[in-house]
């Protein structure tokens, strides 16, 4: 499963990119607002740091304006994935941009039928929002399982399932078990994936024993 980071904070992206485990970045209008940055500038910077797909979301809701915005975002860098909402106009935009050879991430997906439409519209990624379904008392991970199962049955559907609205390590584990191609994960949750108390305890014991040997490897 590929790991994308869900943020527009440059310092976080640089830090995580240095681990060599970061496959891409997703942003959305809320994350751009939180960063306080100009969208065109910050997306260009992110694309310089991370060679993988960088999702940049349109802000319009009508087809003509969405398409213009999508083309402008796509022109920033080769690795921009234009993000469009799962609406009729969003999917029309997806189809045109996909035909032009652009990667499109269809976002705000909350049902398997919506995901089927996104795949038929030529999306490179579909983003089902796991946490927001959990928030309203549904099981968001069941949606990931359904979409993976549906896509697996049709060779013609090339869309990757990008588990979004990930809120904790449990979601990452469940997304991987369900066969999601990608998870977009907040920076703090990516860092939590490294942690285990027995790793810390074991390392402390090894270092203590090692110091008793008086040896040095270098
Ligand atoms: O980028 C879309 C998604 O990951 C947002 O997550 O936590 O705002 O529901 P959240």
PDB file of C-alpha atoms and ligand atoms in Angstrom:
ATOM      1  CA  UNK A   1       0.000   0.000   0.000  1.00  0.00           C
ATOM      2  CA  UNK A   2       1.304   3.430  -0.935  1.00  0.00           C
ATOM      3  CA  UNK A   3       1.519   6.136   1.726  1.00  0.00           C
ATOM      4  CA  UNK A   4       0.473   9.678   0.853  1.00  0.00           C
ATOM      5  CA  UNK A   5       0.543  12.430   3.464  1.00  0.00           C
ATOM      6  CA  UNK A   6      -2.600  14.511   3.890  1.00  0.00           C
ATOM      7  CA  UNK A   7      -1.234  18.008   4.506  1.00  0.00           C
ATOM      8  CA  UNK A   8      -0.133  21.240   2.838  1.00  0.00           C
ATOM      9  CA  UNK A   9       2.517  22.001   5.491  1.00  0.00           C
ATOM     10  CA  UNK A  10       5.895  22.180   3.710  1.00  0.00           C
ATOM     11  CA  UNK A  11       7.973  21.450   6.819  1.00  0.00           C
ATOM     12  CA  UNK A  12       5.981  18.273   7.530  1.00  0.00           C
ATOM     13  CA  UNK A  13       6.248  17.113   3.911  1.00  0.00           C
ATOM     14  CA  UNK A  14      10.032  17.707   3.810  1.00  0.00           C
ATOM     15  CA  UNK A  15      10.497  15.842   7.068  1.00  0.00           C
ATOM     16  CA  UNK A  16       8.448  12.839   5.946  1.00  0.00           C
ATOM     17  CA  UNK A  17       9.950  12.802   2.435  1.00  0.00           C
ATOM     18  CA  UNK A  18      13.385  12.304   4.028  1.00  0.00           C
ATOM     19  CA  UNK A  19      12.236   8.925   5.394  1.00  0.00           C
ATOM     20  CA  UNK A  20      12.001   7.605   1.828  1.00  0.00           C
ATOM     21  CA  UNK A  21       8.581   6.145   2.618  1.00  0.00           C
ATOM     22  CA  UNK A  22       6.408   8.906   1.201  1.00  0.00           C
ATOM     23  CA  UNK A  23       4.750   8.085  -2.124  1.00  0.00           C
ATOM     24  CA  UNK A  24       2.641  11.211  -2.610  1.00  0.00           C
ATOM     25  CA  UNK A  25       0.728  14.096  -1.051  1.00  0.00           C
ATOM     26  CA  UNK A  26      -2.924  15.076  -0.881  1.00  0.00           C
ATOM     27  CA  UNK A  27      -4.282  18.527  -0.142  1.00  0.00           C
ATOM     28  CA  UNK A  28      -7.776  19.948  -0.053  1.00  0.00           C
ATOM     29  CA  UNK A  29      -9.207  23.475   0.299  1.00  0.00           C
ATOM     30  CA  UNK A  30      -9.342  23.126   4.100  1.00  0.00           C
ATOM     31  CA  UNK A  31      -5.679  22.083   4.296  1.00  0.00           C
ATOM     32  CA  UNK A  32      -4.637  24.929   1.950  1.00  0.00           C
ATOM     33  CA  UNK A  33      -6.581  27.380   4.151  1.00  0.00           C
ATOM     34  CA  UNK A  34      -4.890  25.961   7.261  1.00  0.00           C
ATOM     35  CA  UNK A  35      -1.444  26.415   5.673  1.00  0.00           C
ATOM     36  CA  UNK A  36      -2.141  30.093   4.966  1.00  0.00           C
ATOM     37  CA  UNK A  37      -0.334  29.681   1.626  1.00  0.00           C
ATOM     38  CA  UNK A  38      -1.259  30.535  -1.967  1.00  0.00           C
ATOM     39  CA  UNK A  39      -2.424  27.282  -3.601  1.00  0.00           C
ATOM     40  CA  UNK A  40      -0.399  27.682  -6.812  1.00  0.00           C
ATOM     41  CA  UNK A  41       2.812  28.440  -4.913  1.00  0.00           C
ATOM     42  CA  UNK A  42       2.458  25.771  -2.262  1.00  0.00           C
ATOM     43  CA  UNK A  43       1.531  23.024  -4.762  1.00  0.00           C
ATOM     44  CA  UNK A  44       4.586  23.929  -6.876  1.00  0.00           C
ATOM     45  CA  UNK A  45       6.810  23.660  -3.795  1.00  0.00           C
ATOM     46  CA  UNK A  46       5.317  20.318  -2.793  1.00  0.00           C
ATOM     47  CA  UNK A  47       5.785  18.952  -6.317  1.00  0.00           C
ATOM     48  CA  UNK A  48       9.490  19.861  -6.117  1.00  0.00           C
ATOM     49  CA  UNK A  49       9.869  17.920  -2.860  1.00  0.00           C
ATOM     50  CA  UNK A  50       7.823  14.791  -3.676  1.00  0.00           C
ATOM     51  CA  UNK A  51       8.081  13.155  -7.123  1.00  0.00           C
ATOM     52  CA  UNK A  52       4.895  11.111  -6.624  1.00  0.00           C
ATOM     53  CA  UNK A  53       1.318  12.335  -7.193  1.00  0.00           C
ATOM     54  CA  UNK A  54       0.398  15.605  -5.459  1.00  0.00           C
ATOM     55  CA  UNK A  55      -3.357  16.191  -5.286  1.00  0.00           C
ATOM     56  CA  UNK A  56      -4.523  19.775  -5.784  1.00  0.00           C
ATOM     57  CA  UNK A  57      -8.251  20.401  -5.569  1.00  0.00           C
ATOM     58  CA  UNK A  58     -10.404  22.629  -7.757  1.00  0.00           C
ATOM     59  CA  UNK A  59     -12.637  25.125  -5.950  1.00  0.00           C
ATOM     60  CA  UNK A  60     -15.356  25.686  -8.574  1.00  0.00           C
ATOM     61  CA  UNK A  61     -18.494  23.561  -8.790  1.00  0.00           C
ATOM     62  CA  UNK A  62     -19.506  24.061 -12.450  1.00  0.00           C
ATOM     63  CA  UNK A  63     -17.927  22.071 -15.285  1.00  0.00           C
ATOM     64  CA  UNK A  64     -16.483  24.980 -17.322  1.00  0.00           C
ATOM     65  CA  UNK A  65     -14.757  26.643 -14.382  1.00  0.00           C
ATOM     66  CA  UNK A  66     -13.653  23.345 -12.872  1.00  0.00           C
ATOM     67  CA  UNK A  67     -12.016  22.384 -16.153  1.00  0.00           C
ATOM     68  CA  UNK A  68     -10.186  25.721 -16.377  1.00  0.00           C
ATOM     69  CA  UNK A  69      -9.036  25.421 -12.764  1.00  0.00           C
ATOM     70  CA  UNK A  70      -8.046  21.790 -13.287  1.00  0.00           C
ATOM     71  CA  UNK A  71      -5.944  22.639 -16.340  1.00  0.00           C
ATOM     72  CA  UNK A  72      -4.271  25.487 -14.460  1.00  0.00           C
ATOM     73  CA  UNK A  73      -3.446  23.244 -11.499  1.00  0.00           C
ATOM     74  CA  UNK A  74      -2.239  20.488 -13.849  1.00  0.00           C
ATOM     75  CA  UNK A  75       0.119  22.954 -15.559  1.00  0.00           C
ATOM     76  CA  UNK A  76       2.002  23.526 -12.274  1.00  0.00           C
ATOM     77  CA  UNK A  77       3.923  20.247 -12.550  1.00  0.00           C
ATOM     78  CA  UNK A  78       3.767  16.834 -14.200  1.00  0.00           C
ATOM     79  CA  UNK A  79       3.007  15.113 -10.887  1.00  0.00           C
ATOM     80  CA  UNK A  80      -0.090  17.159 -10.032  1.00  0.00           C
ATOM     81  CA  UNK A  81      -3.183  14.986  -9.658  1.00  0.00           C
ATOM     82  CA  UNK A  82      -6.192  17.237 -10.124  1.00  0.00           C
ATOM     83  CA  UNK A  83      -8.743  16.647  -7.377  1.00  0.00           C
ATOM     84  CA  UNK A  84     -12.423  17.057  -8.217  1.00  0.00           C
ATOM     85  CA  UNK A  85     -15.517  16.414  -6.099  1.00  0.00           C
ATOM     86  CA  UNK A  86     -17.770  13.474  -6.801  1.00  0.00           C
ATOM     87  CA  UNK A  87     -20.530  15.413  -8.555  1.00  0.00           C
ATOM     88  CA  UNK A  88     -21.883  15.259 -12.105  1.00  0.00           C
ATOM     89  CA  UNK A  89     -19.758  18.269 -13.089  1.00  0.00           C
ATOM     90  CA  UNK A  90     -16.774  16.861 -11.204  1.00  0.00           C
ATOM     91  CA  UNK A  91     -16.931  13.582 -13.095  1.00  0.00           C
ATOM     92  CA  UNK A  92     -17.418  15.353 -16.431  1.00  0.00           C
ATOM     93  CA  UNK A  93     -14.255  17.309 -15.617  1.00  0.00           C
ATOM     94  CA  UNK A  94     -12.525  14.069 -14.629  1.00  0.00           C
ATOM     95  CA  UNK A  95     -13.337  12.476 -17.986  1.00  0.00           C
ATOM     96  CA  UNK A  96     -11.942  15.410 -19.991  1.00  0.00           C
ATOM     97  CA  UNK A  97      -8.771  15.745 -17.904  1.00  0.00           C
ATOM     98  CA  UNK A  98      -8.192  11.975 -17.988  1.00  0.00           C
ATOM     99  CA  UNK A  99      -8.558  12.041 -21.784  1.00  0.00           C
ATOM    100  CA  UNK A 100      -5.906  14.770 -21.807  1.00  0.00           C
ATOM    101  CA  UNK A 101      -3.579  12.396 -19.966  1.00  0.00           C
ATOM    102  CA  UNK A 102      -3.918  13.967 -16.514  1.00  0.00           C
ATOM    103  CA  UNK A 103      -4.164  12.088 -13.244  1.00  0.00           C
ATOM    104  CA  UNK A 104      -7.452  12.881 -11.492  1.00  0.00           C
ATOM    105  CA  UNK A 105      -8.340  12.157  -7.865  1.00  0.00           C
ATOM    106  CA  UNK A 106     -12.107  12.048  -7.334  1.00  0.00           C
ATOM    107  CA  UNK A 107     -12.792  13.097  -3.767  1.00  0.00           C
ATOM    108  CA  UNK A 108     -15.706  13.140  -1.311  1.00  0.00           C
ATOM    109  CA  UNK A 109     -16.681   9.573  -2.177  1.00  0.00           C
ATOM    110  CA  UNK A 110     -19.128   8.050   0.305  1.00  0.00           C
ATOM    111  CA  UNK A 111     -20.646   5.110  -1.598  1.00  0.00           C
ATOM    112  CA  UNK A 112     -19.481   2.198  -3.747  1.00  0.00           C
ATOM    113  CA  UNK A 113     -21.744   3.313  -6.589  1.00  0.00           C
ATOM    114  CA  UNK A 114     -20.046   6.724  -6.546  1.00  0.00           C
ATOM    115  CA  UNK A 115     -16.692   4.912  -6.748  1.00  0.00           C
ATOM    116  CA  UNK A 116     -17.908   2.927  -9.732  1.00  0.00           C
ATOM    117  CA  UNK A 117     -18.832   6.177 -11.488  1.00  0.00           C
ATOM    118  CA  UNK A 118     -15.400   7.668 -10.708  1.00  0.00           C
ATOM    119  CA  UNK A 119     -13.687   4.643 -12.238  1.00  0.00           C
ATOM    120  CA  UNK A 120     -15.858   4.855 -15.352  1.00  0.00           C
ATOM    121  CA  UNK A 121     -14.933   8.549 -15.614  1.00  0.00           C
ATOM    122  CA  UNK A 122     -11.260   7.557 -15.815  1.00  0.00           C
ATOM    123  CA  UNK A 123     -10.120   8.643 -12.352  1.00  0.00           C
ATOM    124  CA  UNK A 124      -6.577   7.666 -11.401  1.00  0.00           C
ATOM    125  CA  UNK A 125      -7.679   7.672  -7.741  1.00  0.00           C
ATOM    126  CA  UNK A 126     -10.965   7.615  -5.875  1.00  0.00           C
ATOM    127  CA  UNK A 127     -10.975   8.939  -2.309  1.00  0.00           C
ATOM    128  CA  UNK A 128     -13.525   7.303   0.002  1.00  0.00           C
ATOM    129  CA  UNK A 129     -13.634   9.198   3.325  1.00  0.00           C
ATOM    130  CA  UNK A 130     -13.383   6.552   6.033  1.00  0.00           C
ATOM    131  CA  UNK A 131     -13.334   8.747   9.145  1.00  0.00           C
ATOM    132  CA  UNK A 132     -16.256  10.926   8.109  1.00  0.00           C
ATOM    133  CA  UNK A 133     -18.430   7.811   7.636  1.00  0.00           C
ATOM    134  CA  UNK A 134     -17.349   6.577  11.077  1.00  0.00           C
ATOM    135  CA  UNK A 135     -18.294  10.037  12.416  1.00  0.00           C
ATOM    136  CA  UNK A 136     -21.938   9.490  11.409  1.00  0.00           C
ATOM    137  CA  UNK A 137     -22.108   5.990  12.871  1.00  0.00           C
ATOM    138  CA  UNK A 138     -21.300   4.013   9.719  1.00  0.00           C
ATOM    139  CA  UNK A 139     -18.289   1.748   9.185  1.00  0.00           C
ATOM    140  CA  UNK A 140     -16.079   3.598   6.707  1.00  0.00           C
ATOM    141  CA  UNK A 141     -13.794   0.626   6.194  1.00  0.00           C
ATOM    142  CA  UNK A 142     -16.656  -1.452   4.786  1.00  0.00           C
ATOM    143  CA  UNK A 143     -16.793   1.053   1.945  1.00  0.00           C
ATOM    144  CA  UNK A 144     -13.095   0.494   1.181  1.00  0.00           C
ATOM    145  CA  UNK A 145     -13.689  -3.274   1.164  1.00  0.00           C
ATOM    146  CA  UNK A 146     -16.676  -2.923  -1.177  1.00  0.00           C
ATOM    147  CA  UNK A 147     -14.836  -0.695  -3.654  1.00  0.00           C
ATOM    148  CA  UNK A 148     -11.739  -2.916  -3.732  1.00  0.00           C
ATOM    149  CA  UNK A 149     -13.985  -5.945  -4.353  1.00  0.00           C
ATOM    150  CA  UNK A 150     -15.874  -4.217  -7.162  1.00  0.00           C
ATOM    151  CA  UNK A 151     -12.769  -2.856  -8.926  1.00  0.00           C
ATOM    152  CA  UNK A 152     -11.087  -6.272  -8.674  1.00  0.00           C
ATOM    153  CA  UNK A 153     -13.833  -7.786 -10.806  1.00  0.00           C
ATOM    154  CA  UNK A 154     -13.213  -5.575 -13.852  1.00  0.00           C
ATOM    155  CA  UNK A 155      -9.825  -5.450 -15.556  1.00  0.00           C
ATOM    156  CA  UNK A 156     -10.915  -2.308 -17.405  1.00  0.00           C
ATOM    157  CA  UNK A 157     -11.221  -0.326 -14.155  1.00  0.00           C
ATOM    158  CA  UNK A 158      -7.743   1.010 -13.420  1.00  0.00           C
ATOM    159  CA  UNK A 159      -8.679   3.443 -10.640  1.00  0.00           C
ATOM    160  CA  UNK A 160      -6.719   3.110  -7.392  1.00  0.00           C
ATOM    161  CA  UNK A 161      -8.595   3.115  -4.093  1.00  0.00           C
ATOM    162  CA  UNK A 162      -7.141   5.897  -1.951  1.00  0.00           C
ATOM    163  CA  UNK A 163      -8.373   5.526   1.624  1.00  0.00           C
ATOM    164  CA  UNK A 164      -8.878   9.087   2.909  1.00  0.00           C
ATOM    165  CA  UNK A 165     -10.069  10.720   6.117  1.00  0.00           C
ATOM    166  CA  UNK A 166      -7.759   8.366   8.000  1.00  0.00           C
ATOM    167  CA  UNK A 167      -7.824   9.178  11.709  1.00  0.00           C
ATOM    168  CA  UNK A 168      -5.458   6.686  13.361  1.00  0.00           C
ATOM    169  CA  UNK A 169      -3.144   3.665  12.987  1.00  0.00           C
ATOM    170  CA  UNK A 170      -6.143   1.306  13.167  1.00  0.00           C
ATOM    171  CA  UNK A 171      -7.514   2.826   9.981  1.00  0.00           C
ATOM    172  CA  UNK A 172      -4.141   2.362   8.228  1.00  0.00           C
ATOM    173  CA  UNK A 173      -4.009  -1.309   9.228  1.00  0.00           C
ATOM    174  CA  UNK A 174      -7.605  -1.937   8.162  1.00  0.00           C
ATOM    175  CA  UNK A 175      -7.097  -0.145   4.829  1.00  0.00           C
ATOM    176  CA  UNK A 176      -4.047  -2.319   4.098  1.00  0.00           C
ATOM    177  CA  UNK A 177      -5.966  -5.489   5.033  1.00  0.00           C
ATOM    178  CA  UNK A 178      -8.832  -4.420   2.780  1.00  0.00           C
ATOM    179  CA  UNK A 179      -6.443  -4.029  -0.160  1.00  0.00           C
ATOM    180  CA  UNK A 180      -6.566  -0.237  -0.567  1.00  0.00           C
ATOM    181  CA  UNK A 181      -3.906   0.804  -3.079  1.00  0.00           C
ATOM    182  CA  UNK A 182      -3.114   4.007  -1.175  1.00  0.00           C
ATOM    183  CA  UNK A 183      -3.843   5.571   2.200  1.00  0.00           C
ATOM    184  CA  UNK A 184      -3.544   9.300   2.669  1.00  0.00           C
ATOM    185  CA  UNK A 185      -2.557   9.825   6.248  1.00  0.00           C
ATOM    186  CA  UNK A 186      -2.136  12.897   8.488  1.00  0.00           C
ATOM    187  CA  UNK A 187       1.524  13.484   9.506  1.00  0.00           C
ATOM    188  CA  UNK A 188       0.942  12.716  13.202  1.00  0.00           C
ATOM    189  CA  UNK A 189      -0.651   9.363  12.315  1.00  0.00           C
ATOM    190  CA  UNK A 190       2.276   8.425  10.042  1.00  0.00           C
ATOM    191  CA  UNK A 191       4.616   9.048  12.982  1.00  0.00           C
ATOM    192  CA  UNK A 192       2.436   6.930  15.275  1.00  0.00           C
ATOM    193  CA  UNK A 193       2.948   3.969  12.917  1.00  0.00           C
ATOM    194  CA  UNK A 194       6.607   3.720  13.982  1.00  0.00           C
ATOM    195  CA  UNK A 195       5.866   3.554  17.683  1.00  0.00           C
ATOM    196  CA  UNK A 196       5.645   0.485  19.908  1.00  0.00           C
ATOM    197  CA  UNK A 197       6.558   0.434  23.629  1.00  0.00           C
ATOM    198  CA  UNK A 198       8.327  -2.910  23.244  1.00  0.00           C
ATOM    199  CA  UNK A 199      10.552  -1.419  20.526  1.00  0.00           C
ATOM    200  CA  UNK A 200      11.605   1.355  22.955  1.00  0.00           C
ATOM    201  CA  UNK A 201      12.057  -1.072  25.841  1.00  0.00           C
ATOM    202  CA  UNK A 202      14.002  -3.562  23.726  1.00  0.00           C
ATOM    203  CA  UNK A 203      16.276  -0.869  22.312  1.00  0.00           C
ATOM    204  CA  UNK A 204      17.028   0.491  25.794  1.00  0.00           C
ATOM    205  CA  UNK A 205      18.008  -3.013  26.945  1.00  0.00           C
ATOM    206  CA  UNK A 206      20.227  -3.604  23.891  1.00  0.00           C
ATOM    207  CA  UNK A 207      21.999  -0.256  24.376  1.00  0.00           C
ATOM    208  CA  UNK A 208      22.538  -0.918  28.042  1.00  0.00           C
ATOM    209  CA  UNK A 209      24.053  -4.353  27.362  1.00  0.00           C
ATOM    210  CA  UNK A 210      26.121  -2.974  24.479  1.00  0.00           C
ATOM    211  CA  UNK A 211      27.664  -0.279  26.658  1.00  0.00           C
ATOM    212  CA  UNK A 212      28.935  -3.039  28.988  1.00  0.00           C
ATOM    213  CA  UNK A 213      30.958  -4.608  26.152  1.00  0.00           C
ATOM    214  CA  UNK A 214      33.135  -1.505  25.737  1.00  0.00           C
ATOM    215  CA  UNK A 215      33.064  -2.135  21.987  1.00  0.00           C
ATOM    216  CA  UNK A 216      32.587   0.307  19.098  1.00  0.00           C
ATOM    217  CA  UNK A 217      31.506  -0.740  15.617  1.00  0.00           C
ATOM    218  CA  UNK A 218      33.094   2.318  13.938  1.00  0.00           C
TER     219      UNK A 218
HETATM  220  O1  LIG B   1      -8.157  15.025   2.193  1.00  0.00           O
HETATM  221  C1  LIG B   1      -9.375  14.469   2.448  1.00  0.00           C
HETATM  222  C2  LIG B   1      -9.510  13.770   3.779  1.00  0.00           C
HETATM  223  O2  LIG B   1      -8.370  13.011   4.049  1.00  0.00           O
HETATM  224  C3  LIG B   1      -9.961  14.634   4.898  1.00  0.00           C
HETATM  225  O3  LIG B   1      -9.920  14.004   6.163  1.00  0.00           O
HETATM  226  O4  LIG B   1     -10.066  14.087   8.632  1.00  0.00           O
HETATM  227  O5  LIG B   1     -10.878  16.051   7.276  1.00  0.00           O
HETATM  228  O6  LIG B   1     -12.145  13.907   7.317  1.00  0.00           O
HETATM  229  P1  LIG B   1     -10.792  14.550   7.397  1.00  0.00           P
END
